[in-house]
Structure formats: structure tokens, C-alpha cells
mmCIF file of C-alpha atoms in Angstrom:
data_model
loop_
_atom_site.group_PDB
_atom_site.id
_atom_site.type_symbol
_atom_site.label_atom_id
_atom_site.label_comp_id
_atom_site.label_asym_id
_atom_site.label_seq_id
_atom_site.Cartn_x
_atom_site.Cartn_y
_atom_site.Cartn_z
ATOM 1 C CA MET A 1092 5.315 11.477 18.293
ATOM 2 C CA LYS A 1093 4.518 14.842 16.881
ATOM 3 C CA PHE A 1094 5.342 13.823 13.654
ATOM 4 C CA TRP A 1095 2.760 10.635 13.999
ATOM 5 C CA GLY A 1096 0.437 12.618 15.763
ATOM 6 C CA ALA A 1097 0.325 15.287 12.408
ATOM 7 C CA ILE A 1098 -0.077 12.313 10.097
ATOM 8 C CA ARG A 1099 -2.911 10.879 12.169
ATOM 9 C CA SER A 1100 -4.837 14.337 12.048
ATOM 10 C CA ARG A 1101 -3.938 15.958 8.822
ATOM 11 C CA ARG A 1102 -5.814 15.708 5.472
ATOM 12 C CA LEU A 1103 -4.091 13.693 2.925
ATOM 13 C CA ARG A 1104 -3.232 14.419 -0.824
ATOM 14 C CA VAL A 1105 -4.053 10.805 -2.449
ATOM 15 C CA LEU A 1106 -3.205 9.671 -6.167
ATOM 16 C CA ILE A 1107 -5.002 7.090 -7.725
ATOM 17 C CA THR A 1108 -3.783 5.114 -10.267
ATOM 18 C CA ASN A 1109 -5.776 3.019 -12.799
ATOM 19 C CA PHE A 1110 -4.670 1.644 -16.245
ATOM 20 C CA ALA A 1111 -7.984 2.833 -18.192
ATOM 21 C CA MET A 1112 -10.915 5.163 -16.571
ATOM 22 C CA THR A 1113 -13.061 4.262 -19.646
ATOM 23 C CA SER A 1114 -15.918 1.711 -19.659
ATOM 24 C CA PRO A 1115 -17.530 0.803 -16.198
ATOM 25 C CA GLY A 1116 -15.519 -2.436 -14.716
ATOM 26 C CA GLY A 1117 -14.493 -3.743 -11.404
ATOM 27 C CA THR A 1118 -11.366 -1.560 -10.672
ATOM 28 C CA GLN A 1119 -13.086 1.526 -12.406
ATOM 29 C CA SER A 1120 -15.701 1.434 -10.179
ATOM 30 C CA VAL A 1121 -13.364 1.028 -7.020
ATOM 31 C CA THR A 1122 -11.417 4.170 -8.171
ATOM 32 C CA ARG A 1123 -14.561 5.975 -8.621
ATOM 33 C CA ASP A 1124 -15.895 5.334 -5.177
ATOM 34 C CA LEU A 1125 -12.577 5.351 -3.169
ATOM 35 C CA ALA A 1126 -12.104 8.966 -4.815
ATOM 36 C CA ARG A 1127 -15.638 10.078 -4.219
ATOM 37 C CA LYS A 1128 -15.167 8.990 -0.613
ATOM 38 C CA LEU A 1129 -11.696 10.651 -0.445
ATOM 39 C CA MET A 1130 -13.190 14.095 -0.820
ATOM 40 C CA ALA A 1131 -16.312 13.628 0.649
ATOM 41 C CA SER A 1132 -13.974 13.366 3.457
ATOM 42 C CA GLY A 1133 -11.701 16.385 3.040
ATOM 43 C CA HIS A 1134 -8.902 14.777 1.562
ATOM 44 C CA SER A 1135 -7.307 15.922 -1.808
ATOM 45 C CA VAL A 1136 -7.276 13.420 -4.429
ATOM 46 C CA VAL A 1137 -5.968 13.009 -7.933
ATOM 47 C CA VAL A 1138 -6.725 9.860 -10.218
ATOM 48 C CA TYR A 1139 -4.048 9.419 -13.058
ATOM 49 C CA SER A 1140 -4.888 7.250 -16.011
ATOM 50 C CA PRO A 1141 -3.172 6.845 -19.355
ATOM 51 C CA LEU A 1142 -6.661 6.326 -20.723
ATOM 52 C CA VAL A 1143 -9.473 8.680 -19.805
ATOM 53 C CA GLY A 1144 -13.025 8.007 -20.904
ATOM 54 C CA ALA A 1145 -16.532 8.093 -19.321
ATOM 55 C CA MET A 1146 -15.692 6.629 -16.233
ATOM 56 C CA GLY A 1147 -12.818 9.708 -15.855
ATOM 57 C CA GLU A 1148 -15.399 12.382 -16.861
ATOM 58 C CA GLU A 1149 -18.045 11.182 -14.435
ATOM 59 C CA LEU A 1150 -15.364 11.868 -11.645
ATOM 60 C CA ARG A 1151 -14.266 15.349 -13.468
ATOM 61 C CA GLN A 1152 -17.920 16.410 -13.604
ATOM 62 C CA ILE A 1153 -17.811 16.337 -9.523
ATOM 63 C CA GLY A 1154 -14.743 18.102 -9.251
ATOM 64 C CA ILE A 1155 -11.877 15.454 -8.760
ATOM 65 C CA THR A 1156 -8.721 15.805 -10.949
ATOM 66 C CA VAL A 1157 -8.417 13.274 -13.697
ATOM 67 C CA VAL A 1158 -4.891 13.395 -15.288
ATOM 68 C CA ASP A 1159 -3.474 11.377 -18.440
ATOM 69 C CA ASP A 1160 -0.171 12.960 -17.880
ATOM 70 C CA LEU A 1161 1.714 12.693 -14.501
ATOM 71 C CA CYS A 1162 3.844 15.815 -15.271
ATOM 72 C CA ALA A 1163 0.518 17.761 -14.802
ATOM 73 C CA VAL A 1164 0.669 16.660 -11.308
ATOM 74 C CA THR A 1165 2.632 19.476 -9.782
ATOM 75 C CA GLU A 1166 2.280 19.092 -6.001
ATOM 76 C CA ALA A 1167 3.492 15.604 -4.888
ATOM 77 C CA PRO A 1168 0.971 13.392 -2.989
ATOM 78 C CA ASP A 1169 1.161 11.838 0.416
ATOM 79 C CA ILE A 1170 0.251 8.593 -0.614
ATOM 80 C CA ILE A 1171 -0.020 6.825 -4.035
ATOM 81 C CA HIS A 1172 -2.732 4.185 -4.106
ATOM 82 C CA GLY A 1173 -1.706 2.139 -6.930
ATOM 83 C CA HIS A 1174 -4.104 0.096 -8.950
ATOM 84 C CA HIS A 1175 -2.395 -1.755 -11.970
ATOM 85 C CA SER A 1176 1.473 -2.318 -12.429
ATOM 86 C CA ILE A 1177 2.476 0.170 -15.108
ATOM 87 C CA PRO A 1178 0.609 3.381 -14.014
ATOM 88 C CA THR A 1179 1.597 2.411 -10.406
ATOM 89 C CA ALA A 1180 5.321 2.244 -11.182
ATOM 90 C CA GLU A 1181 4.847 5.662 -13.478
ATOM 91 C CA ALA A 1182 3.571 7.516 -10.307
ATOM 92 C CA ILE A 1183 6.464 6.273 -8.235
ATOM 93 C CA ILE A 1184 8.807 7.105 -10.827
ATOM 94 C CA ARG A 1185 7.511 10.656 -11.059
ATOM 95 C CA PHE A 1186 7.243 10.837 -7.147
ATOM 96 C CA PRO A 1187 10.209 8.592 -5.680
ATOM 97 C CA ASN A 1188 10.054 10.061 -1.969
ATOM 98 C CA VAL A 1189 6.257 9.400 -1.764
ATOM 99 C CA PRO A 1190 5.066 5.810 -0.451
ATOM 100 C CA ALA A 1191 2.513 3.748 -1.992
ATOM 101 C CA ILE A 1192 0.081 0.897 -1.457
ATOM 102 C CA SER A 1193 0.064 -1.675 -4.292
ATOM 103 C CA VAL A 1194 -3.866 -3.233 -4.926
ATOM 104 C CA CYS A 1195 -4.017 -6.451 -6.840
ATOM 105 C CA HIS A 1196 -7.759 -7.351 -8.230
ATOM 106 C CA ALA A 1197 -6.817 -10.496 -10.300
ATOM 107 C CA TRP A 1198 -5.162 -13.724 -10.091
ATOM 108 C CA LEU A 1199 -3.828 -13.990 -13.673
ATOM 109 C CA ALA A 1200 -4.057 -10.659 -15.506
ATOM 110 C CA GLY A 1201 -0.616 -9.367 -16.139
ATOM 111 C CA VAL A 1202 -2.081 -5.741 -15.819
ATOM 112 C CA GLU A 1203 -2.567 -6.543 -11.836
ATOM 113 C CA ALA A 1204 0.964 -7.927 -11.435
ATOM 114 C CA PRO A 1205 2.183 -6.785 -7.761
ATOM 115 C CA VAL A 1206 4.964 -3.670 -8.236
ATOM 116 C CA VAL A 1207 7.866 -4.605 -6.475
ATOM 117 C CA LEU A 1208 9.464 -1.098 -5.723
ATOM 118 C CA PRO A 1209 10.839 -0.386 -2.369
ATOM 119 C CA GLN A 1210 8.239 2.794 -2.017
ATOM 120 C CA VAL A 1211 5.371 0.043 -2.022
ATOM 121 C CA GLN A 1212 5.034 -0.210 1.615
ATOM 122 C CA TYR A 1213 1.999 -2.402 1.612
ATOM 123 C CA TYR A 1214 0.460 -5.211 -0.696
ATOM 124 C CA VAL A 1215 -3.323 -5.575 -0.544
ATOM 125 C CA GLY A 1216 -5.313 -8.230 -2.261
ATOM 126 C CA VAL A 1217 -9.051 -8.090 -2.774
ATOM 127 C CA ASP A 1218 -9.450 -11.850 -2.193
ATOM 128 C CA GLU A 1219 -7.591 -15.184 -0.954
ATOM 129 C CA ALA A 1220 -6.172 -15.489 -4.519
ATOM 130 C CA CYS A 1221 -4.826 -12.119 -4.937
ATOM 131 C CA VAL A 1222 -3.111 -12.583 -1.310
ATOM 132 C CA ASP A 1223 -1.671 -15.598 -2.598
ATOM 133 C CA ARG A 1224 -0.378 -14.019 -5.987
ATOM 134 C CA ILE A 1225 1.289 -11.159 -4.191
ATOM 135 C CA ARG A 1226 2.957 -13.341 -1.149
ATOM 136 C CA GLN A 1227 4.428 -15.794 -4.137
ATOM 137 C CA THR A 1228 5.955 -12.962 -5.864
ATOM 138 C CA ALA A 1229 9.825 -12.600 -5.368
ATOM 139 C CA GLY A 1230 10.726 -9.860 -3.592
ATOM 140 C CA ILE A 1231 7.792 -8.801 -1.490
ATOM 141 C CA ASP A 1232 7.618 -9.501 2.320
ATOM 142 C CA PRO A 1233 4.486 -11.515 3.135
ATOM 143 C CA GLU A 1234 4.321 -9.572 6.378
ATOM 144 C CA ARG A 1235 3.425 -6.543 4.356
ATOM 145 C CA VAL A 1236 0.574 -8.269 2.563
ATOM 146 C CA ARG A 1237 -3.113 -7.564 3.451
ATOM 147 C CA LEU A 1238 -6.648 -9.031 2.726
ATOM 148 C CA ILE A 1239 -9.307 -5.915 1.994
ATOM 149 C CA PRO A 1240 -12.302 -7.503 0.405
ATOM 150 C CA ASN A 1241 -14.324 -5.427 -1.709
ATOM 151 C CA GLY A 1242 -17.006 -2.962 -0.261
ATOM 152 C CA VAL A 1243 -20.232 -1.494 -1.683
ATOM 153 C CA VAL A 1244 -21.193 2.053 -1.577
ATOM 154 C CA LEU A 1245 -24.596 1.676 -0.230
ATOM 155 C CA ASP A 1246 -25.932 5.278 -0.712
ATOM 156 C CA ARG A 1247 -25.815 4.089 -4.479
ATOM 157 C CA ILE A 1248 -28.400 1.385 -3.976
ATOM 158 C CA GLN A 1249 -31.859 2.922 -4.010
ATOM 159 C CA LYS A 1250 -34.371 1.234 -1.609
ATOM 160 C CA ARG A 1251 -36.532 -1.729 -3.309
ATOM 161 C CA ASN A 1252 -39.718 -0.691 -4.312
ATOM 162 C CA ARG A 1253 -41.041 -4.061 -3.587
ATOM 163 C CA SER A 1254 -40.332 -6.988 -1.554
ATOM 164 C CA LEU A 1255 -39.090 -10.269 -3.379
ATOM 165 C CA PRO A 1256 -41.761 -12.258 -5.136
ATOM 166 C CA ASP A 1257 -42.181 -16.140 -4.221
ATOM 167 C CA ARG A 1258 -41.025 -16.929 -7.417
ATOM 168 C CA PRO A 1259 -38.331 -14.879 -9.559
ATOM 169 C CA GLN A 1260 -39.956 -12.792 -12.460
ATOM 170 C CA ARG A 1261 -37.049 -10.705 -13.373
ATOM 171 C CA ALA A 1262 -33.377 -11.699 -14.134
ATOM 172 C CA VAL A 1263 -30.429 -10.148 -14.734
ATOM 173 C CA ALA A 1264 -26.955 -11.381 -16.092
ATOM 174 C CA PHE A 1265 -24.484 -9.044 -14.769
ATOM 175 C CA GLY A 1266 -20.905 -8.451 -15.464
ATOM 176 C CA LYS A 1267 -19.075 -11.723 -16.616
ATOM 177 C CA ALA A 1268 -21.766 -13.800 -16.321
ATOM 178 C CA ALA A 1269 -22.900 -11.861 -19.331
ATOM 179 C CA LYS A 1270 -20.871 -14.259 -21.394
ATOM 180 C CA LEU A 1271 -23.503 -17.148 -20.504
ATOM 181 C CA ALA A 1272 -26.351 -14.934 -21.868
ATOM 182 C CA PRO A 1273 -27.840 -17.381 -24.588
ATOM 183 C CA MET A 1274 -27.894 -20.320 -22.250
ATOM 184 C CA LEU A 1275 -29.385 -18.117 -19.507
ATOM 185 C CA ALA A 1276 -31.719 -16.700 -21.533
ATOM 186 C CA LYS A 1277 -33.131 -20.038 -22.481
ATOM 187 C CA VAL A 1278 -33.250 -21.000 -18.895
ATOM 188 C CA CYS A 1279 -35.058 -18.171 -17.774
ATOM 189 C CA THR A 1280 -37.699 -18.239 -20.890
ATOM 190 C CA ASP A 1281 -38.314 -22.115 -19.960
ATOM 191 C CA LEU A 1282 -39.125 -20.972 -16.339
ATOM 192 C CA GLY A 1283 -41.419 -17.936 -17.519
ATOM 193 C CA MET A 1284 -38.930 -15.137 -16.479
ATOM 194 C CA ASP A 1285 -37.473 -12.148 -18.112
ATOM 195 C CA ILE A 1286 -33.934 -11.629 -18.366
ATOM 196 C CA GLN A 1287 -31.912 -8.549 -19.000
ATOM 197 C CA ILE A 1288 -27.931 -8.262 -19.800
ATOM 198 C CA ILE A 1289 -25.669 -5.606 -18.339
ATOM 199 C CA GLY A 1290 -22.011 -5.643 -19.517
ATOM 200 C CA GLY A 1291 -22.252 -8.265 -22.566
ATOM 201 C CA SER A 1292 -21.001 -5.706 -25.260
ATOM 202 C CA PRO A 1293 -20.095 -1.983 -24.916
ATOM 203 C CA GLU A 1294 -23.788 -0.977 -25.685
ATOM 204 C CA GLN A 1295 -24.881 -3.126 -22.421
ATOM 205 C CA LEU A 1296 -22.518 -1.554 -19.788
ATOM 206 C CA THR A 1297 -23.618 1.271 -17.528
ATOM 207 C CA SER A 1298 -22.310 3.102 -14.949
ATOM 208 C CA THR A 1299 -25.528 2.823 -12.757
ATOM 209 C CA PRO A 1300 -26.268 -1.130 -12.860
ATOM 210 C CA GLU A 1301 -27.802 -0.371 -9.197
ATOM 211 C CA THR A 1302 -30.718 1.353 -10.739
ATOM 212 C CA ILE A 1303 -31.485 -1.966 -12.588
ATOM 213 C CA LEU A 1304 -30.463 -4.317 -9.920
ATOM 214 C CA VAL A 1305 -33.114 -2.988 -7.170
ATOM 215 C CA ASN A 1306 -36.007 -3.752 -9.748
ATOM 216 C CA SER A 1307 -34.659 -7.340 -10.259
ATOM 217 C CA ASP A 1308 -35.486 -10.510 -8.317
ATOM 218 C CA LEU A 1309 -32.677 -13.020 -9.552
ATOM 219 C CA VAL A 1310 -29.061 -12.038 -10.522
ATOM 220 C CA PHE A 1311 -26.316 -14.081 -12.137
ATOM 221 C CA ALA A 1312 -22.932 -12.319 -11.271
ATOM 222 C CA SER A 1313 -19.433 -12.953 -10.174
ATOM 223 C CA ALA A 1314 -16.857 -11.195 -8.265
ATOM 224 C CA ARG A 1315 -17.794 -7.553 -7.299
ATOM 225 C CA ALA A 1316 -20.905 -7.677 -9.555
ATOM 226 C CA ALA A 1317 -22.246 -10.434 -7.222
ATOM 227 C CA LEU A 1318 -21.747 -8.696 -3.886
ATOM 228 C CA GLU A 1319 -23.269 -5.666 -5.298
ATOM 229 C CA SER A 1320 -26.366 -7.603 -6.396
ATOM 230 C CA ILE A 1321 -26.902 -9.603 -3.039
ATOM 231 C CA CYS A 1322 -26.827 -5.801 -1.194
ATOM 232 C CA ALA A 1323 -29.546 -4.637 -3.649
ATOM 233 C CA GLY A 1324 -31.797 -7.478 -2.386
ATOM 234 C CA CYS A 1325 -31.458 -9.533 -4.892
ATOM 235 C CA ALA A 1326 -31.251 -13.546 -4.847
ATOM 236 C CA VAL A 1327 -27.988 -14.386 -6.752
ATOM 237 C CA VAL A 1328 -26.397 -17.234 -8.258
ATOM 238 C CA VAL A 1329 -22.696 -16.816 -8.578
ATOM 239 C CA CYS A 1330 -21.331 -17.706 -11.732
ATOM 240 C CA ASP A 1331 -19.776 -16.871 -15.171
ATOM 241 C CA ALA A 1332 -18.139 -18.524 -18.024
ATOM 242 C CA ARG A 1333 -15.614 -20.177 -15.834
ATOM 243 C CA GLY A 1334 -18.055 -22.189 -13.810
ATOM 244 C CA VAL A 1335 -20.831 -21.745 -11.358
ATOM 245 C CA ALA A 1336 -20.525 -21.246 -7.571
ATOM 246 C CA GLY A 1337 -24.242 -21.799 -6.646
ATOM 247 C CA MET A 1338 -26.834 -19.731 -4.975
ATOM 248 C CA ALA A 1339 -25.356 -17.092 -2.496
ATOM 249 C CA THR A 1340 -26.782 -18.012 1.035
ATOM 250 C CA GLU A 1341 -25.757 -17.000 4.518
ATOM 251 C CA GLU A 1342 -24.434 -20.247 5.253
ATOM 252 C CA ASN A 1343 -21.605 -19.742 2.356
ATOM 253 C CA PHE A 1344 -21.135 -15.860 2.627
ATOM 254 C CA ASP A 1345 -18.158 -15.548 4.444
ATOM 255 C CA ARG A 1346 -16.275 -18.255 2.601
ATOM 256 C CA TRP A 1347 -17.364 -16.499 -0.645
ATOM 257 C CA ARG A 1348 -16.726 -12.900 0.051
ATOM 258 C CA THR A 1349 -13.018 -13.815 1.298
ATOM 259 C CA ARG A 1350 -12.899 -15.298 -2.407
ATOM 260 C CA ASN A 1351 -14.402 -12.443 -3.893
ATOM 261 C CA PHE A 1352 -17.464 -14.934 -5.434
ATOM 262 C CA GLY A 1353 -14.982 -15.725 -7.872
ATOM 263 C CA LEU A 1354 -12.550 -17.913 -9.343
ATOM 264 C CA ARG A 1355 -11.763 -20.400 -6.361
ATOM 265 C CA THR A 1356 -15.741 -20.686 -5.841
ATOM 266 C CA LEU A 1357 -16.524 -21.378 -9.323
ATOM 267 C CA THR A 1358 -16.258 -25.323 -9.052
ATOM 268 C CA LEU A 1359 -19.363 -26.343 -11.049
ATOM 269 C CA PRO A 1360 -19.662 -26.556 -14.650
ATOM 270 C CA PRO A 1361 -21.637 -23.451 -16.522
ATOM 271 C CA THR A 1362 -24.486 -25.966 -17.978
ATOM 272 C CA ALA A 1363 -28.176 -25.260 -18.294
ATOM 273 C CA LYS A 1364 -28.876 -28.184 -15.948
ATOM 274 C CA THR A 1365 -26.214 -26.804 -13.134
ATOM 275 C CA ILE A 1366 -28.165 -23.214 -13.440
ATOM 276 C CA ARG A 1367 -31.377 -24.723 -13.433
ATOM 277 C CA ALA A 1368 -30.917 -26.370 -10.256
ATOM 278 C CA GLU A 1369 -29.503 -23.262 -8.439
ATOM 279 C CA ILE A 1370 -32.611 -21.183 -9.480
ATOM 280 C CA GLU A 1371 -34.724 -24.039 -7.958
ATOM 281 C CA ARG A 1372 -32.996 -23.052 -4.822
ATOM 282 C CA TYR A 1373 -34.526 -19.592 -5.019
ATOM 283 C CA ASP A 1374 -35.796 -18.401 -1.686
ATOM 284 C CA ALA A 1375 -37.196 -14.804 -1.092
ATOM 285 C CA VAL A 1376 -37.080 -14.537 2.275
ATOM 286 C CA ALA A 1377 -33.476 -16.091 2.629
ATOM 287 C CA ALA A 1378 -32.360 -13.662 -0.348
ATOM 288 C CA THR A 1379 -33.596 -10.607 1.884
ATOM 289 C CA ALA A 1380 -31.831 -11.649 4.980
ATOM 290 C CA LEU A 1381 -28.562 -11.982 3.333
ATOM 291 C CA ALA A 1382 -29.065 -8.591 1.870
ATOM 292 C CA THR A 1383 -29.597 -7.073 5.572
ATOM 293 C CA ARG A 1384 -26.224 -8.776 6.508
ATOM 294 C CA ALA A 1385 -24.220 -8.203 3.441
ATOM 295 C CA ARG A 1386 -25.212 -4.524 3.733
ATOM 296 C CA ARG A 1387 -23.974 -4.470 7.379
ATOM 297 C CA GLU A 1388 -20.954 -6.371 6.826
ATOM 298 C CA THR A 1389 -19.608 -4.901 3.173
ATOM 299 C CA ASP A 1390 -20.173 -1.202 3.283
ATOM 300 C CA PHE A 1391 -17.578 0.638 1.619
ATOM 301 C CA GLU A 1392 -17.155 2.996 4.746
ATOM 302 C CA LEU A 1393 -15.411 -0.124 6.401
ATOM 303 C CA GLY A 1394 -12.689 -0.904 3.877
ATOM 304 C CA PHE A 1395 -12.185 2.620 3.315
ATOM 305 C CA THR A 1396 -11.279 3.127 7.056
ATOM 306 C CA ARG A 1397 -8.762 0.600 6.696
ATOM 307 C CA TYR A 1398 -6.948 1.995 3.851
ATOM 308 C CA LEU A 1399 -6.728 5.527 5.847
ATOM 309 C CA LYS A 1400 -5.148 3.464 8.376
ATOM 310 C CA PHE A 1401 -2.671 1.883 6.164
ATOM 311 C CA TYR A 1402 -2.075 5.294 4.246
ATOM 312 C CA ARG A 1403 -0.726 6.921 7.396
ATOM 313 C CA ARG A 1404 1.162 3.872 8.672
ATOM 314 C CA ALA A 1405 2.877 3.691 5.061
ATOM 315 C CA ILE A 1406 3.693 7.446 5.479
ATOM 316 C CA LYS A 1407 5.303 6.981 8.873
ATOM 317 C CA ARG A 1408 7.055 3.843 7.786
ATOM 318 C CA LEU A 1409 8.749 5.437 4.595
ATOM 319 C CA ALA A 1410 9.893 8.494 6.601
ATOM 320 C CA LYS A 1411 11.788 6.091 9.063
ATOM 321 C CA ARG A 1412 13.095 4.011 6.007
ATOM 322 C CA PRO A 1413 13.756 6.307 2.944
ATOM 323 C CA VAL A 1414 14.899 4.817 -0.205
ATOM 324 C CA SER A 1415 18.321 5.876 -1.389
ATOM 325 C CA ILE A 1416 18.909 7.204 -5.051
ATOM 326 C CA GLU A 1417 20.831 3.787 -5.972
ATOM 327 C CA GLN A 1418 18.192 1.405 -4.268
ATOM 328 C CA HIS A 1419 15.329 3.447 -6.297
ATOM 329 C CA ALA A 1420 17.650 3.181 -9.640
ATOM 330 C CA ILE A 1421 18.308 -0.644 -9.304
ATOM 331 C CA ALA A 1422 14.581 -1.295 -8.682
ATOM 332 C CA VAL A 1423 13.376 0.662 -11.312
ATOM 333 C CA SER A 1424 15.603 -1.202 -13.697
ATOM 334 C CA ALA A 1425 14.655 -4.513 -12.594
ATOM 335 C CA PHE A 1426 10.720 -3.848 -12.976
ATOM 336 C CA LEU A 1427 11.418 -2.320 -16.646
ATOM 337 C CA ARG A 1428 13.300 -5.615 -17.205
ATOM 338 C CA ASN A 1429 10.544 -7.431 -15.999
ATOM 339 C CA VAL A 1430 7.892 -5.784 -18.045
ATOM 340 C CA LEU A 1431 9.472 -4.597 -21.450
ATOM 341 C CA PRO A 1432 9.516 -7.007 -24.209
ATOM 342 C CA ARG A 1433 12.475 -8.932 -24.655
ATOM 343 C CA SER A 1434 12.036 -8.944 -28.754
ATOM 344 C CA LEU A 1435 10.894 -6.622 -31.404
ATOM 345 C CA SER A 1436 8.495 -8.231 -34.200
ATOM 346 C CA PRO A 1437 7.798 -6.204 -37.140
ATOM 347 C CA GLU A 1438 4.826 -4.618 -35.814
ATOM 348 C CA LEU A 1439 6.625 -3.066 -33.210
ATOM 349 C CA SER A 1440 9.231 -1.493 -35.088
ATOM 350 C CA MET A 1441 9.829 2.070 -34.119
ATOM 351 C CA GLU A 1442 8.242 3.716 -37.069
ATOM 352 C CA ALA A 1443 5.070 1.601 -36.337
ATOM 353 C CA VAL A 1444 5.095 2.480 -32.626
ATOM 354 C CA GLY A 1445 5.381 6.080 -33.497
ATOM 355 C CA ARG A 1446 2.207 5.924 -35.857
ATOM 356 C CA ASP A 1447 0.174 3.347 -33.376
ATOM 357 C CA THR A 1448 -2.336 4.559 -30.468
ATOM 358 C CA VAL A 1449 -1.988 3.268 -26.794
ATOM 359 C CA GLY A 1450 -4.521 0.709 -27.554
ATOM 360 C CA LYS A 1451 -3.026 -0.760 -30.567
ATOM 361 C CA LEU A 1452 0.315 -1.233 -29.109
ATOM 362 C CA LEU A 1453 -0.709 -2.807 -25.921
ATOM 363 C CA SER A 1454 -2.316 -5.309 -27.886
ATOM 364 C CA LEU A 1455 0.976 -6.089 -29.914
ATOM 365 C CA MET A 1456 2.934 -6.782 -26.659
ATOM 366 C CA ASP A 1457 1.180 -9.745 -25.801
ATOM 367 C CA GLU A 1458 4.042 -11.766 -24.703
ATOM 368 C CA ASN A 1459 4.686 -9.042 -21.844
ATOM 369 C CA LEU A 1460 4.007 -9.778 -18.453
ATOM 370 C CA TYR A 1461 2.320 -6.863 -17.801
ATOM 371 C CA LEU A 1462 0.328 -6.357 -20.881
ATOM 372 C CA LYS A 1463 -0.977 -10.009 -21.422
ATOM 373 C CA ASN A 1464 -4.777 -9.594 -20.988
ATOM 374 C CA SER A 1465 -4.591 -6.258 -19.704
ATOM 375 C CA LEU A 1466 -7.145 -4.739 -22.066
ATOM 376 C CA ALA A 1467 -9.701 -7.371 -21.101
ATOM 377 C CA ALA A 1468 -8.705 -6.823 -17.683
ATOM 378 C CA ALA A 1469 -9.287 -2.988 -18.038
ATOM 379 C CA GLN A 1470 -12.691 -3.181 -19.356
ATOM 380 C CA LEU A 1471 -14.106 -5.968 -16.970
ATOM 381 C CA ASP A 1472 -14.694 -6.858 -13.495
ATOM 382 C CA SER A 1473 -11.671 -8.683 -11.412
ATOM 383 C CA ASP A 1474 -10.217 -11.869 -12.669
ATOM 384 C CA THR A 1475 -11.204 -13.237 -9.522
#
């Protein structure tokens, strides 16, 4: 009991992993928000990413340690919060006596594959599809899988300086919906609306989209971008190139949130006719009411509290059932067998690999479970 009491009360050392802290994206924003909240709550936090860019530098500027080499981490963490399979496995191999939580943000992307290593005490999916993916992975006990939906750091969203108009005037295509930009632009122009694109290309990315959202009326978005837009007080048509869900309302909010406003909600064709029909459902009063509810129910603080609980449970659980050297070796061997390529193309000769950058190497290994679609997944929002 003394051990458990100490776990519940003491500050934790948390190591967070991410494939690429480069351009703003879904998991990059989650990593940033989690690291900031941990630091503000008095915990010690280190972020590990083999690719450190603008998002990593943003954390460094506020005093959070961001490393691209785990050998630079000389003090073992209490818990590993793992995003993305390879960096999560790297962290576990570096610190084999430390418990981990593996978080999945996407249904298909290889980079999001659950990590089947005995140090992982709990698995988290951000929506129903991710939870199903984890539960269907061989070697994972379904009883240790949890759903923790994405949340929004409300302090980042400024107060709107004007109420929503009776008819939308300013629209935004945000995140993956930017792939529909030409069609959305034509529909909006026909309806007399201006439209801005956030995320269609590197130059259109921003780490502070909320400053644009709070001055907009209507947003086209999916996944975490849709939730942020709702909390910013916008009317939101949930859509991207994969399909259209429709206008977010209080009636569909619970169901769509458990699906992360993503893949399993996008059941309508992404056509101009479908989009226009959803725009016609615009209701300023209803959108404002939904924003009030969403801000109450999706505050990042709620998910953060749950993660802290699972951190402490994971620490206690591994202390009771430590991983033996043999268990660790066998599990690591199986993991590497699954993620390493089973054939060597001319482009992957040892000489070429030695000359190549990480990005080029990853793009070549397109048959690999982990690496397939990984670069796209690292730059964009959640696949679901």
C-alpha cells in the first residue's frame, strides 16, 4: 500500500514518443498539448522523435526537452507514452524496465500499428476504429484496451469577437478537407462566401489554426480538426476527400465523436451537390449551442486526467509482473521480424542506405507494415 500511495502522489517522469515533430498535424498537436500540460502540472517530460522540426522547436522554446537520440536520455522515465510504433519500440528497448502505454490514432497507417511488447500495459485508441484495430491485433489482451477520444486545449482558443451571422460569410477548409479545396472554393464562391485553406500544402500549415477559426463562420474539416473547429464556435461540415458525414449537430455529436469525426462517419460522396446540401443546413444558433456543449465535454483536461490514471496503473501493474530478459528478447525479435523488410531491393543496398536520409529510406520501404503510408501519416491528421 505504501508503494501505491507513493505512485499516486509523486510527480512522474514521462517520455513521449512521436514519429516526426515537424509540420503541424494531429499527433504532433496531441504531443505538444500533452507535454505542455504535463510540465504545467509539475511532471517531468521528455519528447523523443527521430525527426525534430518546427513542432519540436516550439516545445524547446518553452523549456521542454526534445531529443532525436534516446542515448541522450540518461535518466529512466517512470512511464512511456508511445505514439507511433517504431519510436515507441525504440523507447521500450532503451528502457526495458519501464512500463508503456501505446496510443493508436489511425485505422490503416502502418506507423500507427499497435506495439506488441510485454512492457505495454495499456493500449489506447482515439476512436472506435482504432480500438477495433488494437483488439484485432494478435497478442493483445482486449481487456487492456481503452477508448480515450481526442480533446481540445480550450486555453488556445481565443474568445470570438463576433457572433455567427445568420448566413455564413467566411469559410475555411481545414486539415484533410483541404484536398477538396477546388470543389469547396467553387461551391463557396457560388454561395457568396470567401474561403481560406489551412493545410493543403506546407506553406498553408500553421501551428495556430485556432486564430483563424475564431474569425470564421463555416469550416470543412474531419477528425481532430473538426472538433477544434466546433469548439471555436464554427458551424462544421465534417468531410474530406474520403467522403462527407454532414453538418455537426447536437444530435449526432456523441456518435461522431466516438468515431473521431472520421472514417466511419464519412458515408456520403464528396460531391459539390452533397456539400451544398449540408451548407444549407447552417444554423448559427444551433452551432453556438453545440460549441458550448463541446467545450464542456471535450476539454483536454478530461482526457489528461484519464491518462494520468493509466500511467499510475501501468507503473503498479509492471511492478507486480516484471518482464524477464527472455520475455523481452523474444518479444523484440518478433517485433523486428514484423517491421523489417523481408527482401532487399537495389535501392536498399547497404551503400545506398548509408548515403540516404531517413525520409528517403522510409519512402523506399513501402512494403513494410510500419513504414507504409508513414510519411503521410506523420504530416497529416489522424487517419480516422
